[in-house]
Backbone as numpy.savetxt, mean C-alpha at the origin, in Angstrom:
# Nx Ny Nz CAx CAy CAz Cx Cy Cz
-4.20 23.26 9.85 -5.49 22.79 10.47 -5.72 21.16 9.84
-5.86 21.35 8.73 -6.07 19.92 7.76 -5.30 18.77 8.39
-3.72 19.09 8.35 -2.86 18.19 8.76 -3.14 17.80 10.30
-3.41 18.59 11.17 -3.78 18.42 12.47 -4.88 17.60 12.81
-6.02 17.63 11.63 -7.35 17.16 11.80 -6.87 15.49 11.54
-6.10 15.38 10.19 -5.64 13.96 9.74 -4.84 13.35 11.05
-4.07 13.78 11.70 -3.37 13.31 12.66 -4.42 12.88 14.03
-5.11 13.96 14.15 -6.22 13.63 15.23 -7.02 12.09 14.72
-7.66 12.26 13.53 -8.57 11.24 13.08 -7.69 9.91 13.09
-6.40 9.94 12.41 -5.52 8.70 12.95 -5.45 8.20 14.41
-5.23 9.23 15.19 -5.16 8.68 16.74 -6.42 8.11 16.84
-7.56 8.59 16.63 -8.96 8.15 16.91 -9.20 6.91 16.42
-8.82 6.79 15.09 -9.06 5.21 14.58 -8.10 4.04 15.10
-6.82 4.42 15.39 -5.98 3.24 15.98 -6.50 3.28 17.43
-7.06 4.26 18.26 -7.57 4.09 19.67 -8.68 3.18 19.56
-9.61 3.41 18.69 -10.74 2.83 18.56 -10.53 1.25 18.45
-9.52 0.84 17.15 -9.12 -0.52 17.36 -8.72 -1.24 18.30
-7.94 -0.43 19.52 -7.45 -1.08 20.77 -8.62 -0.64 21.90
-9.66 -0.18 21.60 -10.40 0.14 22.63 -10.99 -1.07 23.58
-10.96 -0.86 24.78 -11.00 -2.20 25.56 -9.66 -2.95 25.64
-8.76 -2.29 25.25 -7.25 -3.05 25.41 -7.08 -3.13 26.98
-5.52 -2.89 26.94 -4.86 -2.88 28.27 -4.92 -4.06 28.82
-5.21 -4.01 30.17 -5.09 -5.38 30.72 -6.18 -6.26 30.24
-7.33 -5.57 30.33 -8.67 -6.44 29.66 -8.59 -7.13 28.52
-7.78 -6.29 27.50 -7.77 -6.70 26.36 -6.74 -7.97 26.22
-5.60 -7.60 27.08 -4.41 -8.85 27.35 -4.92 -9.94 27.82
-5.76 -10.04 28.58 -6.44 -11.14 29.71 -7.56 -11.74 28.86
-7.97 -11.14 27.79 -9.26 -11.49 27.09 -10.57 -11.33 27.56
-10.57 -10.59 28.82 -12.03 -10.46 29.44 -12.82 -9.80 28.85
-12.10 -8.81 27.64 -12.96 -7.82 27.12 -13.65 -8.34 25.80
-12.82 -9.55 25.32 -12.77 -10.14 24.10 -12.09 -9.28 22.77
-11.52 -8.04 23.11 -10.68 -7.21 22.32 -9.27 -7.37 22.47
-8.56 -7.23 21.52 -6.82 -6.93 21.70 -6.56 -5.63 22.06
-5.38 -5.57 22.82 -5.15 -4.14 23.37 -3.75 -3.94 22.72
-2.97 -3.03 22.76 -1.84 -2.60 22.34 -1.01 -3.80 22.22
-0.48 -4.09 23.41 0.60 -5.13 23.53 0.25 -6.44 22.77
-0.99 -6.50 22.42 -1.11 -7.81 21.65 -0.91 -7.84 20.27
-0.21 -6.63 19.71 0.13 -6.45 18.32 1.60 -6.21 18.46
1.93 -6.43 17.03 3.54 -6.29 16.67 3.33 -5.40 15.60
4.18 -4.36 15.40 4.54 -3.56 14.19 5.35 -4.40 13.17
4.77 -4.34 11.77 5.70 -4.85 10.78 6.00 -3.69 9.70
7.05 -3.12 9.34 7.50 -2.37 8.20 7.28 -2.80 6.90
6.22 -2.32 6.18 5.96 -2.90 4.79 6.61 -1.96 3.55
7.58 -1.13 4.21 8.15 -0.17 3.10 9.58 -0.59 2.87
10.14 -0.30 1.63 11.55 -0.38 1.27 12.45 0.85 1.88
13.69 0.50 1.97 14.31 1.87 2.42 14.36 2.80 1.28
14.27 3.86 1.16 14.25 4.95 0.20 15.68 5.28 -0.39
16.21 4.51 -1.01 17.72 4.50 -1.48 17.93 4.62 -2.81
18.22 5.74 -3.39 18.56 5.77 -4.81 19.44 4.83 -5.46
20.25 4.27 -4.64 21.09 3.27 -5.27 20.46 2.07 -5.56
19.26 1.76 -5.04 18.37 0.65 -5.32 17.01 0.77 -5.80
16.61 1.97 -5.38 15.13 1.94 -5.96 15.16 2.04 -7.45
14.07 0.95 -7.73 13.71 1.05 -9.31 12.77 2.08 -9.55
12.97 3.06 -10.36 11.97 4.10 -10.45 11.29 3.64 -11.98
9.74 3.95 -11.70 9.05 3.65 -12.96 9.49 4.41 -14.03
9.19 3.84 -15.18 9.81 4.52 -16.61 8.99 5.68 -16.75
9.72 6.57 -16.99 9.24 8.24 -17.22 8.99 8.93 -16.06
9.14 8.52 -14.95 8.89 9.32 -13.51 10.20 9.88 -13.19
10.49 11.25 -12.42 11.35 11.93 -12.13 12.60 11.03 -11.70
14.01 11.37 -11.84 15.12 10.66 -11.12 14.87 10.85 -9.72
15.37 10.04 -8.89 15.75 10.28 -7.64 16.76 10.30 -7.20
17.26 11.45 -6.49 18.44 11.68 -6.11 18.48 12.14 -4.64
19.47 11.90 -3.70 19.79 12.35 -2.49 21.18 12.96 -2.44
21.00 14.50 -2.03 22.36 15.09 -1.86 22.49 15.55 -0.63
23.77 15.41 0.18 24.06 15.80 1.16 24.16 17.51 1.19
23.48 18.05 2.02 23.43 19.82 1.87 24.45 20.08 2.90
24.40 19.65 4.13 25.27 20.13 5.27 25.76 18.88 6.06
26.77 18.81 6.85 27.20 17.88 7.54 27.45 18.26 9.11
27.74 17.40 9.87 27.91 17.78 11.35 29.34 18.54 11.68
30.39 17.86 11.08 31.58 18.90 11.15 31.78 19.83 10.57
31.00 20.25 9.51 31.13 21.62 8.96 30.27 22.43 9.21
28.77 22.08 9.39 27.79 22.85 9.61 27.17 22.66 11.08
27.46 21.74 11.66 26.84 21.51 13.28 25.81 20.82 13.04
25.06 20.47 11.77 24.04 19.73 11.63 23.96 18.91 10.30
23.16 17.49 10.23 23.28 16.84 8.91 21.89 17.06 8.24
21.99 17.08 7.10 20.67 17.41 6.31 20.86 16.81 4.80
20.08 16.34 4.17 19.88 15.99 2.60 18.81 16.50 1.92
19.11 16.92 0.94 18.18 17.40 -0.06 17.70 16.28 -1.01
16.27 16.20 -0.83 15.70 14.84 -1.50 15.04 15.38 -2.95
15.23 14.81 -3.80 14.63 14.84 -5.16 13.52 13.51 -5.72
12.51 13.78 -5.74 11.83 12.51 -6.39 10.80 12.74 -6.73
9.83 11.87 -7.28 8.49 12.06 -7.65 7.54 11.58 -6.58
6.25 11.97 -6.45 5.36 11.44 -5.44 5.23 10.01 -5.44
5.56 9.22 -6.35 5.26 7.75 -6.61 6.68 7.00 -6.71
7.72 7.53 -6.01 8.99 6.78 -5.88 9.11 5.79 -4.92
9.50 4.90 -5.23 9.75 3.45 -3.92 8.41 3.24 -3.55
8.52 2.68 -2.19 7.13 2.40 -1.44 6.22 3.71 -1.52
5.27 3.49 -1.91 4.21 4.89 -1.95 2.89 4.66 -1.85
2.17 5.41 -1.49 0.57 5.56 -1.82 0.25 6.48 -2.70
-1.03 6.12 -3.35 -1.73 6.91 -4.56 -2.85 7.44 -3.97
-3.10 8.63 -4.44 -4.28 9.45 -3.96 -5.50 9.42 -5.15
-6.73 9.47 -4.85 -7.50 9.29 -5.70 -7.70 10.04 -7.01
-6.79 11.44 -7.12 -6.54 12.34 -8.00 -5.37 11.93 -8.67
-4.75 10.67 -8.69 -3.66 10.27 -9.43 -4.35 10.09 -10.87
-5.34 9.62 -11.15 -6.03 9.33 -12.26 -7.48 9.97 -12.58
-7.89 10.44 -11.58 -9.28 11.31 -11.82 -9.33 12.65 -11.30
-9.58 13.52 -12.24 -9.52 15.05 -11.97 -10.68 15.27 -10.90
-11.77 14.64 -10.87 -12.73 15.18 -9.92 -12.71 14.35 -8.54
-11.62 13.82 -8.21 -11.32 12.79 -7.11 -10.54 13.68 -6.12
-10.45 13.15 -4.83 -9.52 14.05 -4.00 -8.05 13.90 -4.05
-7.43 15.13 -3.63 -6.00 14.82 -3.60 -5.74 14.26 -2.23
-4.15 14.31 -2.11 -3.85 13.86 -0.83 -4.20 14.38 0.36
-4.20 15.80 0.34 -4.63 16.82 1.52 -6.01 16.66 1.46
-6.90 16.04 0.66 -8.42 16.19 0.99 -8.70 14.69 1.41
-7.97 13.89 1.59 -8.56 12.58 2.11 -8.59 12.96 3.74
-9.50 12.09 4.20 -9.82 11.74 5.60 -8.81 10.91 6.30
-8.33 10.96 7.60 -7.61 10.41 8.46 -7.86 8.74 8.23
-8.94 8.25 8.51 -9.43 7.17 8.18 -9.23 6.44 6.95
-9.06 7.06 5.91 -8.59 6.68 4.63 -7.28 6.14 4.71
-6.34 6.57 5.37 -5.27 5.97 5.80 -4.72 4.77 6.78
-6.02 4.17 7.35 -5.97 3.52 8.13 -6.91 2.33 8.06
-6.66 1.06 7.66 -7.54 0.00 6.86 -7.37 -1.44 7.21
-8.01 -2.08 7.58 -8.09 -3.57 7.76 -7.50 -4.09 6.34
-6.57 -5.10 6.81 -5.85 -5.73 5.43 -6.01 -7.42 5.56
-6.05 -7.55 4.28 -5.93 -9.18 4.00 -4.66 -9.04 2.86
-4.06 -10.36 2.72 -3.01 -10.65 1.83 -3.28 -11.79 0.99
-3.43 -11.50 -0.16 -3.57 -12.64 -1.24 -2.35 -13.26 -1.89
-1.83 -14.25 -1.33 -0.44 -15.00 -1.99 -0.98 -15.57 -3.28
0.08 -14.90 -4.22 -0.13 -15.48 -5.76 1.00 -15.72 -6.20
2.07 -15.85 -5.53 3.40 -16.02 -5.73 3.60 -17.31 -6.79
2.99 -18.45 -6.62 2.98 -19.55 -7.49 2.73 -19.14 -9.00
1.43 -18.50 -9.17 1.00 -18.01 -10.34 1.69 -16.95 -11.18
2.14 -16.12 -10.18 3.25 -14.96 -10.90 4.65 -15.69 -11.44
5.00 -16.43 -10.78 6.20 -17.37 -11.04 6.10 -18.06 -12.43
4.79 -18.60 -12.43 4.52 -19.24 -14.05 4.15 -18.14 -14.93
3.58 -17.08 -14.56 2.99 -16.11 -15.73 3.19 -14.91 -15.32
4.29 -14.06 -15.68 4.41 -12.75 -14.95 3.34 -11.61 -15.49
2.28 -12.10 -16.45 1.34 -11.15 -16.51 -0.05 -11.56 -15.85
0.08 -12.56 -14.98 -0.76 -13.23 -14.34 -1.96 -11.73 -13.71
-3.31 -12.31 -13.72 -3.96 -11.26 -13.39 -5.18 -11.93 -12.26
-5.46 -11.40 -11.04 -6.12 -12.08 -10.24 -7.57 -12.19 -10.50
-8.43 -13.12 -10.64 -9.79 -13.04 -11.29 -10.74 -13.13 -9.86
-11.95 -13.06 -10.14 -13.16 -13.19 -9.03 -13.05 -14.59 -8.50
-12.88 -15.52 -9.40 -12.76 -16.99 -8.90 -11.73 -16.94 -7.91
-10.47 -16.59 -8.32 -9.35 -16.44 -7.24 -9.83 -16.02 -5.87
-10.50 -14.96 -5.92 -10.66 -13.88 -4.71 -11.85 -15.03 -3.89
-12.81 -15.81 -4.50 -13.72 -16.54 -3.94 -13.15 -17.64 -3.43
-11.93 -18.29 -4.10 -11.46 -19.45 -3.63 -10.53 -18.94 -2.13
-9.88 -17.77 -2.15 -9.28 -16.97 -1.13 -9.98 -17.14 0.32
-11.52 -16.76 -0.17 -12.40 -16.34 1.00 -13.08 -17.60 1.33
-13.04 -18.58 0.68 -13.47 -19.90 1.26 -12.54 -20.44 2.18
-11.33 -20.24 1.90 -10.10 -20.53 3.08 -9.98 -19.76 4.01
-10.04 -18.50 3.72 -9.71 -17.48 5.03 -10.65 -16.75 5.52
-11.68 -16.96 4.95 -12.86 -15.79 5.21 -13.21 -14.66 4.70
-14.35 -14.12 4.74 -14.84 -12.98 3.98 -13.86 -11.91 4.05
-13.59 -10.85 2.97 -12.66 -9.83 2.81 -13.41 -9.03 3.36
-13.11 -7.77 4.69 -13.78 -6.89 5.54 -14.25 -6.07 4.26
-15.38 -5.21 4.50 -15.56 -4.05 3.94 -14.41 -3.06 4.11
-14.46 -2.26 2.98 -13.28 -0.94 3.17 -11.97 -1.56 3.28
-11.54 -2.51 2.91 -10.22 -3.25 3.28 -8.97 -2.81 2.47
-7.76 -2.92 3.02 -6.34 -3.06 1.99 -6.33 -4.54 1.37
-6.61 -4.63 0.31 -6.32 -6.01 -0.20 -5.08 -6.11 -1.01
-3.98 -6.83 -0.36 -2.88 -6.79 -0.82 -2.33 -7.85 -1.53
-1.82 -7.91 -2.80 -1.28 -9.00 -3.38 0.25 -9.26 -2.82
0.44 -10.39 -2.86 2.17 -10.69 -2.67 2.34 -11.70 -4.03
3.17 -11.01 -4.81 3.26 -11.50 -5.97 4.81 -12.17 -6.13
5.70 -11.88 -4.91 7.07 -12.24 -4.75 7.80 -11.44 -5.69
7.52 -10.20 -6.26 8.22 -9.32 -6.87 9.25 -8.27 -6.05
8.75 -8.28 -4.75 9.68 -7.56 -3.65 11.07 -8.14 -3.78
11.32 -9.59 -3.63 12.63 -10.24 -4.16 13.51 -9.42 -5.46
12.80 -9.02 -6.25 13.51 -8.48 -7.34 14.10 -7.10 -6.99
13.52 -6.36 -5.97 13.86 -4.88 -5.78 15.08 -4.58 -5.76
15.50 -3.62 -6.44 16.97 -3.12 -6.71 17.40 -3.83 -7.65
16.97 -4.45 -8.63 17.55 -5.37 -9.80 16.60 -5.00 -11.10
17.22 -5.23 -12.17 16.50 -5.21 -13.39 15.44 -5.84 -13.53
15.59 -7.30 -12.97 14.47 -8.07 -12.94 13.42 -7.68 -12.15
13.12 -6.61 -11.46 11.69 -5.98 -11.06 11.05 -5.23 -12.15
11.76 -4.73 -13.20 11.06 -4.28 -14.21 10.49 -5.27 -15.20
11.31 -6.56 -15.29 10.99 -7.60 -16.47 10.48 -7.22 -17.71
11.42 -6.23 -18.27 11.31 -6.01 -19.58 11.59 -7.22 -20.58
10.83 -7.23 -21.60 10.89 -8.34 -22.68 11.87 -7.98 -23.72
12.16 -8.74 -24.63 13.11 -8.01 -25.86 12.52 -6.94 -26.44
11.42 -6.75 -26.70 10.84 -5.30 -27.23 10.69 -4.36 -26.41
10.80 -4.46 -25.13 11.12 -3.47 -23.83 9.78 -3.05 -23.22
8.82 -4.15 -23.50 7.59 -4.22 -22.64 7.73 -4.76 -21.44
7.34 -4.12 -20.45 7.30 -4.51 -18.96 6.32 -5.49 -18.60
6.65 -6.81 -17.84 5.77 -7.79 -17.40 5.54 -7.79 -15.90
4.45 -7.46 -15.35 4.40 -7.69 -14.08 2.88 -8.01 -13.69
2.75 -9.06 -12.91 1.17 -9.27 -12.17 0.39 -8.30 -11.66
-0.97 -8.61 -11.50 -1.74 -7.57 -10.63 -3.22 -8.08 -10.74
-4.04 -7.15 -10.39 -5.58 -7.56 -10.28 -6.22 -7.48 -11.77
-7.11 -8.19 -12.17 -7.82 -7.99 -13.21 -9.04 -7.18 -12.97
-9.41 -6.26 -14.26 -10.37 -5.33 -14.04 -11.65 -5.69 -13.38
-12.16 -7.30 -13.67 -13.16 -7.77 -13.47 -13.22 -8.04 -11.80
-11.96 -8.52 -11.20 -12.02 -8.79 -10.01 -11.89 -7.36 -9.14
-11.46 -6.29 -9.54 -11.76 -4.82 -8.95 -13.13 -4.48 -9.05
-13.74 -4.72 -10.02 -15.02 -4.25 -10.11 -16.15 -5.09 -9.15
-15.57 -6.26 -8.99 -16.51 -7.10 -7.86 -16.12 -6.72 -6.59
-15.02 -6.38 -6.25 -14.50 -5.94 -4.98 -15.26 -4.35 -4.52
-15.31 -3.83 -5.67 -16.26 -2.45 -5.50 -17.65 -2.69 -5.19
-18.34 -3.44 -6.21 -19.49 -3.61 -6.29 -19.95 -4.32 -4.93
-19.33 -5.16 -4.26 -19.83 -5.85 -3.04 -19.37 -5.07 -1.75
-18.84 -3.77 -1.97 -18.22 -3.32 -0.74 -17.00 -3.47 -0.30
-16.25 -4.53 -0.65 -15.03 -4.94 0.05 -14.26 -3.58 -0.43
-14.14 -3.24 -1.36 -13.68 -1.69 -1.73 -14.65 -0.73 -1.81
-15.04 -0.14 -0.50 -16.04 0.76 -0.29 -15.87 2.24 -0.79
-16.34 2.91 -0.02 -15.98 4.32 -0.16 -14.39 4.58 0.16
-14.16 3.85 1.16 -12.60 3.70 1.15 -12.10 2.33 1.16
-11.01 2.31 0.95 -10.23 0.88 0.80 -8.96 1.06 -0.06
-8.05 -0.07 -0.28 -7.07 0.12 -1.16 -6.66 -1.24 -1.75
-6.07 -1.15 -2.77 -5.38 -2.20 -3.32 -3.78 -2.14 -3.13
-3.06 -3.08 -2.68 -1.65 -3.10 -2.48 -1.18 -4.19 -3.41
0.28 -4.07 -3.33 1.08 -5.12 -4.28 2.62 -4.68 -3.86
3.47 -5.58 -4.17 4.72 -5.64 -4.06 5.34 -5.20 -5.39
4.60 -5.00 -6.54 5.01 -4.44 -7.88 4.60 -3.05 -7.97
4.96 -2.49 -9.36 4.75 -0.82 -9.52 3.36 -0.52 -9.42
2.37 -1.20 -9.65 0.86 -0.86 -9.89 -0.11 -1.99 -9.39
-1.12 -1.96 -9.12 -2.08 -2.73 -8.80 -2.53 -3.49 -9.98
-2.62 -3.09 -11.23 -2.87 -3.55 -12.54 -2.01 -4.50 -13.02
-1.84 -5.22 -13.96 -0.81 -6.11 -14.52 -0.32 -4.80 -15.36
1.11 -5.28 -15.91 1.81 -3.84 -16.68 1.13 -4.01 -18.22
0.33 -4.97 -18.53 -0.15 -5.09 -19.78 -1.41 -4.30 -19.90
-1.96 -3.75 -18.80 -3.00 -2.79 -18.60 -2.54 -1.36 -18.93
-2.33 -1.11 -20.15 -1.60 0.13 -20.40 -2.48 1.39 -20.36
-3.77 0.99 -20.22 -4.75 2.25 -19.84 -4.98 2.47 -18.52
-4.26 1.73 -17.68 -4.42 1.71 -16.17 -6.02 1.88 -15.71
-6.97 0.63 -16.38 -8.17 0.68 -16.06 -8.32 0.33 -14.39
-7.74 -0.41 -13.89 -7.70 -0.83 -12.72 -7.76 0.27 -11.63
-6.57 0.96 -11.99 -6.11 2.14 -11.52 -7.29 3.29 -11.23
-7.95 3.40 -12.30 -8.86 4.39 -12.52 -10.24 4.16 -11.85
-10.67 2.72 -11.83 -11.58 2.32 -11.17 -11.49 2.39 -9.71
-9.90 1.55 -9.31 -9.88 2.01 -7.70 -10.13 3.53 -7.05
-9.43 4.43 -7.87 -9.18 5.53 -7.23 -10.43 6.64 -7.12
-11.58 5.88 -7.70 -12.87 6.63 -7.37 -13.34 6.69 -5.97
-13.88 7.62 -5.42 -14.22 7.76 -3.96 -12.89 8.15 -3.24
-12.75 7.62 -2.17 -11.47 7.87 -1.17 -10.44 6.78 -1.31
-10.74 5.96 -2.29 -9.62 4.67 -2.18 -8.37 4.93 -2.68
-7.44 4.21 -2.08 -6.19 4.61 -2.56 -5.30 3.21 -2.99
-4.09 3.29 -3.55 -3.18 2.41 -3.75 -1.82 2.13 -2.84
-1.57 1.27 -2.56 -0.16 0.93 -1.72 0.53 -0.04 -2.81
1.62 0.78 -3.01 2.54 0.17 -4.27 4.09 -0.18 -3.67
4.90 -1.16 -4.32 6.14 -1.34 -3.95 6.21 -1.76 -2.64
5.31 -2.72 -2.19 5.23 -3.05 -0.78 6.69 -3.96 -0.35
6.93 -4.20 0.78 7.85 -4.84 1.13 7.48 -5.81 2.44
8.45 -6.88 2.82 8.13 -7.79 4.04 6.82 -8.30 3.94
6.32 -8.81 2.84 5.13 -9.28 2.92 4.57 -10.72 3.39
5.94 -11.29 3.85 5.89 -12.49 4.40 5.21 -12.36 5.85
5.34 -11.35 6.37 5.20 -10.98 8.01 3.62 -10.58 7.91
3.20 -10.24 6.87 1.67 -9.83 6.83 0.61 -11.01 6.86
-0.22 -11.18 7.69 -0.87 -12.44 7.48 -2.18 -12.30 6.80
-2.71 -13.51 6.26 -3.92 -13.35 5.32 -4.85 -12.59 5.72
-5.41 -12.76 7.17 -6.26 -11.96 7.57 -6.05 -11.23 9.22
-6.93 -10.24 9.58 -6.52 -10.09 10.95 -5.69 -8.87 11.18
-4.85 -8.18 10.29 -4.08 -7.17 10.46 -4.86 -5.89 10.10
-4.19 -4.41 10.21 -4.49 -3.49 10.17 -3.21 -2.75 9.38
-3.46 -1.84 8.44 -2.39 -1.04 7.84 -2.37 0.44 8.01
-1.33 1.16 8.58 -1.45 2.69 8.65 -0.54 3.08 7.76
-0.92 3.94 6.88 -0.18 4.66 5.67 0.28 6.16 6.10
1.47 6.46 5.99 1.99 7.56 6.36 2.82 8.19 5.14
3.55 9.24 5.17 4.01 9.90 4.07 3.69 11.41 4.40
4.73 12.06 3.30 4.48 13.61 3.39 2.82 13.75 2.38
1.92 14.77 3.15 0.95 15.14 2.56 1.16 16.51 1.90
1.19 16.37 0.49 1.64 17.45 -0.06 0.28 18.29 -0.51
0.19 19.52 -0.74 -0.92 20.18 -1.24 -1.25 19.93 -2.49
-2.46 19.42 -2.76 -2.83 18.86 -4.24 -1.75 17.56 -4.51
-1.69 16.93 -3.64 -0.76 15.70 -3.97 -1.47 14.54 -4.67
-0.57 13.81 -5.43 -1.10 12.67 -5.97 -0.85 11.49 -5.29
-0.28 11.44 -4.21 0.12 10.63 -3.28 1.54 10.79 -2.66
2.15 10.10 -2.22 3.41 10.13 -1.64 4.22 9.20 -1.22
5.70 9.09 -1.45 6.44 7.96 -0.78 6.21 7.95 0.78
6.03 6.53 1.01 5.49 6.25 2.29 6.41 5.36 3.24
5.89 5.67 4.39 6.33 4.44 5.58 4.91 3.81 6.00
4.71 2.44 5.52 3.40 1.98 5.91 3.71 0.76 6.75
2.93 0.82 7.84 3.22 -0.11 8.93 1.93 -1.14 8.93
1.98 -2.13 9.25 1.13 -3.38 9.57 0.81 -3.55 11.32
-0.33 -3.49 11.59 -0.43 -3.71 13.18 -0.82 -5.46 13.04
-0.16 -6.07 13.49 -0.22 -7.88 13.18 -0.64 -8.33 14.66
-1.72 -9.04 14.87 -1.95 -9.42 16.15 -0.88 -10.66 16.50
-0.43 -10.73 17.69 0.56 -11.71 18.16 -0.13 -13.10 18.27
-1.54 -13.26 18.43 -1.96 -14.39 18.62 -2.73 -14.97 17.30
């Protein structure tokens, strides 16, 4: 019943975005976009154990062929992986015992307006770069206010490293270096409602905080309420700075901490 309710909620949320669509939306008479005015962009890497960089300490990722069409009449693989393998989303319970698990979220928590913050130049200069409040204010001056309860996505350029040792970016002492949000920036996003009861932090790295935040303070703050993370994203060049929505899919496990995900962006064509 919970699963059915979530699917119905997603359909309602998507339908609401396209309300007034169809011919009226396409012609502009209603002032709103219709379904034909959007294109879908896949924001997830292929879940491939030969390429997937697994976070240090997480379970190994394997795909085993169980049956084949010539021998059994149908093809099936056995998947073994952690809930945070590859492109995935994290549920509030991932770092907070008193917050919702994957199966306790509302469907609307998985369908959000999205913005993209391009920090590729800063991350190329400094792999430990952390987005500040000042960075977010400069972005808003150029692109407009971040919507309340949005998915705020960092484009660090790390997706280009996917499937290689450079994605981990270990130094000589075995410490990982990846960019992310500063704690102050996330606190500002929460306090101003840009991350409200629901919302998300997204990134093409392993985690929304920089790899130097060994206490995961950003994630712990993010995951309060019904907020989620979107991690190891792909194809972020296709996501505009403003105007898109993201729809987050994946297996909803009982008491899940998240799930490997299919994440799609609804991107306006105009």
